[in-house]
Short mmCIF file of C-alpha atoms in Angstrom, two decimals:
data_model
loop_
_atom_site.label_atom_id
_atom_site.label_comp_id
_atom_site.label_asym_id
_atom_site.label_seq_id
_atom_site.Cartn_x
_atom_site.Cartn_y
_atom_site.Cartn_z
CA UNK A 15 115.44 125.11 102.05
CA UNK A 16 115.22 123.93 98.47
CA UNK A 17 112.86 125.00 95.72
CA UNK A 18 110.40 122.65 94.09
CA UNK A 19 111.08 123.27 90.42
CA UNK A 20 108.22 124.25 88.13
CA UNK A 21 106.37 125.77 91.13
CA UNK A 22 108.75 128.06 93.03
CA UNK A 23 107.70 126.56 96.36
CA UNK A 24 110.47 126.42 98.97
CA UNK A 25 110.52 123.44 101.32
CA UNK A 26 112.80 122.14 104.05
CA UNK A 27 115.17 119.25 103.29
CA UNK A 28 113.25 117.19 105.85
CA UNK A 29 109.50 116.71 106.06
CA UNK A 30 107.06 115.62 108.75
CA UNK A 31 104.66 112.81 107.86
CA UNK A 32 101.20 112.56 109.42
CA UNK A 33 100.24 108.91 108.83
CA UNK A 34 100.77 108.12 112.50
CA UNK A 35 98.42 110.90 113.63
CA UNK A 36 95.43 108.60 113.10
CA UNK A 37 96.04 105.06 111.89
CA UNK A 38 94.81 101.61 112.80
CA UNK A 39 97.98 100.11 111.37
CA UNK A 40 100.08 102.22 113.73
CA UNK A 41 97.58 101.93 116.57
CA UNK A 42 97.55 105.71 116.94
CA UNK A 43 94.77 108.27 117.36
CA UNK A 44 96.18 111.61 118.48
CA UNK A 45 94.36 114.70 119.69
CA UNK A 46 94.58 118.17 118.18
CA UNK A 47 96.62 119.26 121.21
CA UNK A 48 99.17 116.48 120.63
CA UNK A 49 99.40 117.26 116.91
CA UNK A 50 99.81 120.98 117.68
CA UNK A 51 102.83 120.19 119.85
CA UNK A 52 104.36 118.04 117.12
CA UNK A 53 103.78 120.73 114.53
CA UNK A 54 105.11 123.60 116.64
CA UNK A 55 108.22 121.54 117.38
CA UNK A 56 108.75 120.83 113.68
CA UNK A 57 108.42 124.50 112.78
CA UNK A 58 110.83 125.50 115.54
CA UNK A 59 113.38 123.04 114.08
CA UNK A 60 113.18 124.52 110.60
CA UNK A 61 110.80 121.93 109.11
CA UNK A 62 108.04 123.42 106.95
CA UNK A 63 107.11 120.46 104.71
CA UNK A 64 104.12 118.52 106.08
CA UNK A 65 102.82 115.44 104.27
CA UNK A 66 99.37 113.88 104.61
CA UNK A 67 96.78 111.94 102.57
CA UNK A 68 93.05 111.48 102.30
CA UNK A 69 93.24 107.81 103.35
CA UNK A 70 95.31 108.38 106.50
CA UNK A 71 92.83 107.59 109.26
CA UNK A 72 90.01 107.97 106.73
CA UNK A 73 90.72 111.71 106.52
CA UNK A 74 91.27 112.24 110.24
CA UNK A 75 94.99 112.95 109.84
CA UNK A 76 94.12 115.79 107.45
CA UNK A 77 91.52 117.11 109.90
CA UNK A 78 93.92 117.00 112.86
CA UNK A 79 96.67 118.67 110.84
CA UNK A 80 94.34 121.45 109.71
CA UNK A 81 93.06 122.09 113.23
CA UNK A 82 96.62 122.25 114.57
CA UNK A 83 97.81 124.63 111.87
CA UNK A 84 94.87 126.97 112.45
CA UNK A 85 95.28 126.76 116.24
CA UNK A 86 98.94 127.75 115.90
CA UNK A 87 98.17 130.39 113.25
CA UNK A 88 100.89 128.69 111.23
CA UNK A 89 99.41 128.49 107.74
CA UNK A 90 102.08 130.78 106.27
CA UNK A 91 104.84 128.78 107.96
CA UNK A 92 104.16 125.41 106.37
CA UNK A 93 103.87 123.76 102.96
CA UNK A 94 101.14 121.13 103.08
CA UNK A 95 101.20 118.18 100.69
CA UNK A 96 98.24 115.82 100.50
CA UNK A 97 97.50 112.81 98.31
CA UNK A 98 94.51 111.71 96.26
CA UNK A 99 93.95 107.97 96.61
CA UNK A 100 94.96 105.78 93.68
CA UNK A 101 91.54 104.13 93.63
CA UNK A 102 89.90 107.37 92.44
CA UNK A 103 88.69 107.21 88.85
CA UNK A 104 91.24 109.27 86.88
CA UNK A 105 88.95 112.00 85.63
CA UNK A 106 88.97 115.67 86.58
CA UNK A 107 85.56 115.66 88.28
CA UNK A 108 86.54 112.79 90.59
CA UNK A 109 89.89 114.34 91.46
CA UNK A 110 88.24 117.70 92.08
CA UNK A 111 85.74 116.08 94.45
CA UNK A 112 88.56 114.39 96.39
CA UNK A 113 90.55 117.64 96.48
CA UNK A 114 87.59 119.63 97.77
CA UNK A 115 87.04 117.05 100.52
CA UNK A 116 90.70 117.39 101.57
CA UNK A 117 90.29 121.18 101.46
CA UNK A 118 87.28 120.92 103.74
CA UNK A 119 89.00 118.64 106.23
CA UNK A 120 92.15 120.78 106.36
CA UNK A 121 90.24 124.04 106.51
CA UNK A 122 92.39 125.52 103.73
CA UNK A 123 93.77 124.57 100.33
CA UNK A 124 96.83 122.31 100.41
CA UNK A 125 99.86 123.63 98.55
CA UNK A 126 100.66 120.46 96.62
CA UNK A 127 98.55 117.44 95.72
CA UNK A 128 100.03 114.06 94.76
CA UNK A 129 98.47 111.00 93.16
CA UNK A 130 99.04 108.37 95.87
CA UNK A 131 99.80 105.39 93.62
CA UNK A 132 99.68 104.75 89.85
CA UNK A 133 96.79 103.06 88.06
CA UNK A 134 97.13 99.38 87.19
CA UNK A 135 96.54 100.24 83.55
CA UNK A 136 99.42 102.38 82.32
CA UNK A 137 97.16 103.77 79.60
CA UNK A 138 95.26 105.68 82.31
CA UNK A 139 98.30 107.67 83.41
CA UNK A 140 97.60 110.44 80.90
CA UNK A 141 94.15 110.84 82.43
CA UNK A 142 95.74 111.14 85.88
CA UNK A 143 98.31 113.72 84.81
CA UNK A 144 95.88 115.82 82.81
CA UNK A 145 93.36 115.87 85.69
CA UNK A 146 96.10 117.01 88.08
CA UNK A 147 97.25 119.64 85.59
CA UNK A 148 93.71 120.95 85.44
CA UNK A 149 93.61 121.33 89.23
CA UNK A 150 96.65 123.59 88.99
CA UNK A 151 95.57 125.43 85.85
CA UNK A 152 92.17 126.26 87.37
CA UNK A 153 93.75 127.63 90.53
CA UNK A 154 92.70 124.96 93.00
CA UNK A 155 96.26 124.07 94.01
CA UNK A 156 99.72 125.55 93.41
CA UNK A 157 101.43 122.38 92.23
CA UNK A 158 100.99 118.65 91.74
CA UNK A 159 103.11 115.55 91.89
CA UNK A 160 103.02 111.78 91.93
CA UNK A 161 103.68 109.01 94.41
CA UNK A 162 105.03 105.48 93.98
CA UNK A 163 105.51 105.98 90.23
CA UNK A 164 108.32 103.74 89.01
CA UNK A 165 110.54 104.59 86.04
CA UNK A 166 108.11 103.22 83.44
CA UNK A 167 105.13 105.01 84.97
CA UNK A 168 107.02 108.27 85.48
CA UNK A 169 108.26 108.33 81.90
CA UNK A 170 104.71 107.83 80.70
CA UNK A 171 103.50 110.58 83.04
CA UNK A 172 106.02 113.09 81.66
CA UNK A 173 105.09 112.14 78.11
CA UNK A 174 101.50 112.96 79.00
CA UNK A 175 102.21 116.47 80.31
CA UNK A 176 100.46 119.13 78.29
CA UNK A 177 101.89 122.21 79.98
CA UNK A 178 102.33 121.88 83.76
CA UNK A 179 104.98 119.46 85.01
CA UNK A 180 104.93 117.49 88.28
CA UNK A 181 107.16 118.84 91.06
CA UNK A 182 107.71 115.65 93.06
CA UNK A 183 107.43 111.87 93.22
CA UNK A 184 107.08 110.29 96.66
CA UNK A 185 108.85 106.94 96.88
CA UNK A 186 109.97 104.43 99.44
CA UNK A 187 113.67 105.08 99.96
CA UNK A 188 116.02 104.32 102.83
CA UNK A 189 119.28 102.57 103.57
CA UNK A 190 117.24 99.36 103.65
CA UNK A 191 115.32 100.03 100.42
CA UNK A 192 117.49 101.49 97.67
CA UNK A 193 115.65 100.30 94.53
CA UNK A 194 115.22 103.90 93.35
CA UNK A 195 118.96 104.12 92.76
CA UNK A 196 118.85 101.72 89.79
CA UNK A 197 117.74 104.42 87.32
CA UNK A 198 114.80 106.25 88.80
CA UNK A 199 116.69 108.66 91.06
CA UNK A 200 118.91 110.00 88.28
CA UNK A 201 115.97 110.26 85.90
CA UNK A 202 114.12 112.38 88.43
CA UNK A 203 117.13 114.62 88.97
CA UNK A 204 117.47 115.19 85.23
CA UNK A 205 113.83 116.20 85.05
CA UNK A 206 113.90 118.42 88.18
CA UNK A 207 111.46 116.21 90.08
CA UNK A 208 111.99 116.17 93.86
CA UNK A 209 112.15 112.78 95.57
CA UNK A 210 110.11 112.73 98.76
CA UNK A 211 111.28 109.64 100.63
CA UNK A 212 108.63 107.77 102.62
CA UNK A 213 109.56 105.25 105.31
CA UNK A 214 113.08 106.77 105.52
CA UNK A 215 113.77 104.93 108.78
CA UNK A 216 112.19 101.63 107.66
CA UNK A 217 109.41 102.21 110.20
CA UNK A 218 111.90 102.54 113.04
CA UNK A 219 114.32 99.73 112.19
CA UNK A 220 117.02 102.22 111.15
CA UNK A 221 116.53 104.02 114.46
CA UNK A 222 117.54 100.81 116.24
CA UNK A 223 114.14 99.23 116.90
CA UNK A 224 114.57 95.44 116.86
CA UNK A 225 111.03 94.16 117.42
CA UNK A 226 107.75 95.36 115.88
CA UNK A 227 105.33 97.21 118.14
CA UNK A 228 102.36 97.54 115.82
CA UNK A 229 100.73 96.13 112.72
CA UNK A 230 102.44 98.58 110.36
CA UNK A 231 105.84 97.27 111.46
CA UNK A 232 104.80 93.61 111.63
CA UNK A 233 103.52 93.73 108.05
CA UNK A 234 106.68 95.37 106.68
CA UNK A 235 109.36 93.11 105.22
CA UNK A 236 111.80 96.02 105.04
CA UNK A 237 111.43 96.57 108.79
CA UNK A 238 112.12 92.90 109.43
CA UNK A 239 115.19 92.82 107.18
CA UNK A 240 116.73 96.05 108.48
CA UNK A 241 116.11 95.31 112.15
CA UNK A 242 118.02 92.01 111.83
CA UNK A 243 120.82 93.29 109.59
CA UNK A 244 123.86 93.41 111.89
CA UNK A 245 126.19 94.77 109.21
CA UNK A 246 123.93 97.73 108.51
CA UNK A 247 123.14 98.37 112.16
CA UNK A 248 126.84 98.28 113.08
CA UNK A 249 127.66 100.76 110.32
CA UNK A 250 124.90 103.11 111.48
CA UNK A 251 126.10 102.85 115.05
CA UNK A 252 129.72 103.53 114.04
CA UNK A 253 128.83 106.73 112.18
CA UNK A 254 126.40 107.80 114.91
CA UNK A 255 129.00 107.43 117.65
CA UNK A 256 131.59 109.24 115.53
CA UNK A 257 129.33 112.27 115.19
CA UNK A 258 127.64 112.09 118.58
CA UNK A 259 124.13 111.67 117.13
CA UNK A 260 121.51 108.92 116.89
CA UNK A 261 121.21 106.21 114.25
CA UNK A 262 118.06 107.82 112.94
CA UNK A 263 119.83 111.16 112.44
CA UNK A 264 122.54 109.40 110.42
CA UNK A 265 120.02 107.48 108.30
CA UNK A 266 118.16 110.70 107.46
CA UNK A 267 121.36 112.62 106.74
CA UNK A 268 122.42 109.85 104.35
CA UNK A 269 119.18 110.28 102.39
CA UNK A 270 119.65 114.05 102.28
CA UNK A 271 123.17 113.50 100.93
CA UNK A 272 121.61 111.48 98.08
CA UNK A 273 119.39 114.41 97.15
CA UNK A 274 116.19 113.07 98.69
CA UNK A 275 113.78 114.83 101.06
CA UNK A 276 112.99 112.35 103.85
CA UNK A 277 109.41 112.49 105.15
CA UNK A 278 109.55 111.06 108.64
CA UNK A 279 106.68 110.33 110.99
CA UNK A 280 106.49 110.30 114.78
CA UNK A 281 104.15 110.98 117.67
CA UNK A 282 106.95 112.14 119.97
CA UNK A 283 108.09 115.81 119.80
CA UNK A 284 111.53 114.86 121.13
CA UNK A 285 112.04 112.65 118.10
CA UNK A 286 111.48 115.62 115.81
CA UNK A 287 114.31 117.49 117.53
CA UNK A 288 116.48 114.41 117.06
CA UNK A 289 115.56 113.99 113.39
CA UNK A 290 116.10 117.68 112.63
CA UNK A 291 119.78 117.31 113.51
CA UNK A 292 120.11 115.59 110.13
CA UNK A 293 119.67 119.01 108.52
CA UNK A 294 123.00 120.16 109.93
CA UNK A 295 124.88 116.85 109.99
CA UNK A 296 127.51 116.70 107.27
CA UNK A 297 128.55 113.15 106.47
CA UNK A 298 132.01 112.89 104.92
CA UNK A 299 133.18 110.54 102.19
CA UNK A 300 134.23 107.89 104.70
CA UNK A 301 130.79 107.90 106.31
CA UNK A 302 128.97 107.68 102.98
CA UNK A 303 131.20 104.87 101.74
CA UNK A 304 130.63 102.81 104.89
CA UNK A 305 126.86 103.28 104.77
CA UNK A 306 126.73 102.61 101.04
CA UNK A 307 128.68 99.37 101.33
CA UNK A 308 126.80 98.10 104.37
CA UNK A 309 123.49 98.55 102.54
CA UNK A 310 124.48 97.85 98.92
CA UNK A 311 122.48 94.62 98.76
CA UNK A 312 119.28 96.64 99.15
CA UNK A 313 119.77 98.26 95.74
CA UNK A 314 118.53 95.02 94.15
CA UNK A 315 117.28 92.92 97.07
CA UNK A 316 113.66 94.09 96.66
CA UNK A 317 113.64 93.96 92.84
CA UNK A 318 115.35 95.49 89.85
CA UNK A 319 112.70 98.16 89.25
CA UNK A 320 110.65 100.26 91.66
CA UNK A 321 107.07 99.12 92.08
CA UNK A 322 104.40 100.28 94.51
CA UNK A 323 105.27 98.05 97.52
CA UNK A 324 101.79 97.79 99.04
CA UNK A 325 99.61 94.93 97.68
CA UNK A 326 96.69 97.35 97.64
CA UNK A 327 97.86 98.92 94.36
CA UNK A 328 97.80 95.59 92.53
CA UNK A 329 94.08 95.08 93.17
CA UNK A 330 91.24 96.27 90.90
CA UNK A 331 90.24 99.86 91.65
CA UNK A 332 86.83 98.88 93.06
CA UNK A 333 88.45 96.40 95.45
CA UNK A 334 91.01 98.99 96.55
CA UNK A 335 88.23 101.39 97.46
CA UNK A 336 86.19 98.71 99.22
CA UNK A 337 89.14 97.58 101.33
CA UNK A 338 90.10 101.12 102.40
CA UNK A 339 86.44 101.90 103.14
CA UNK A 340 86.01 98.77 105.27
CA UNK A 341 89.25 99.55 107.13
CA UNK A 342 88.12 103.19 107.53
CA UNK A 343 91.44 104.34 106.13
CA UNK A 344 94.92 103.01 106.77
#
């Protein structure tokens, strides 16, 4: 367990993501019974950090998660993080409305709320931060954070803080996407901001998957690059065989060694058991060096600075909302 600074909340070094619970992009639509099994398995493996968002399945992932937690009587055993969509107008009233809707779907207050992606206009970041601070100050939520905020946006966000600082920034980070290592990772460490790593297995490519099985994977350039990267796959396999674990366990343990908290998704309870082995896997200097060198091109391959990868964030706010509404979530 590690403590989220500024909030005193203790979370596991590995988190469970819920995007796949209900998603057209993943082609998944689980039942409460299936989610309950996933959640009970995660808890049994020492995982207490659960990540969701209002746009996952148009709110259905939140609803399924809440039903499972209540069915298992596990509210005190988990830390729930949800995300307010980046298309929300950055004012307190709008954020409060979104938060209350998440509260209603979950059946309880989430512990942490993140802003899913930054506004196109950097001048609006102060509005975002101050609205999130107000949610905490008025007792709606214990802590807040950000998501997909690059170095420029994060610096601006911290400059905007009045009193309550963000506890986390959720970013894409994996052996196949290392852009955060340019400056952002160290900046976050200096400011005691936890890095929650999304897509830590490059949507399955770092687990050894070679061909896409759904739209989420087919649309992902990182999946395509990693699945075809023989040098990286051979390095993962070498370390995995050496330790008697899977490639995915090694990829997650590498992220943990970098100080990140991987948030990994699955619909298979057995995978959770496999992933949780990363919590006890200790990679030595030789392992880290091999993995670092085999993936070093991905520090700059995707750009010199971190930017929200999804094209959605580059659209006008009204178009973002329209697209997500028409898709009934992602």
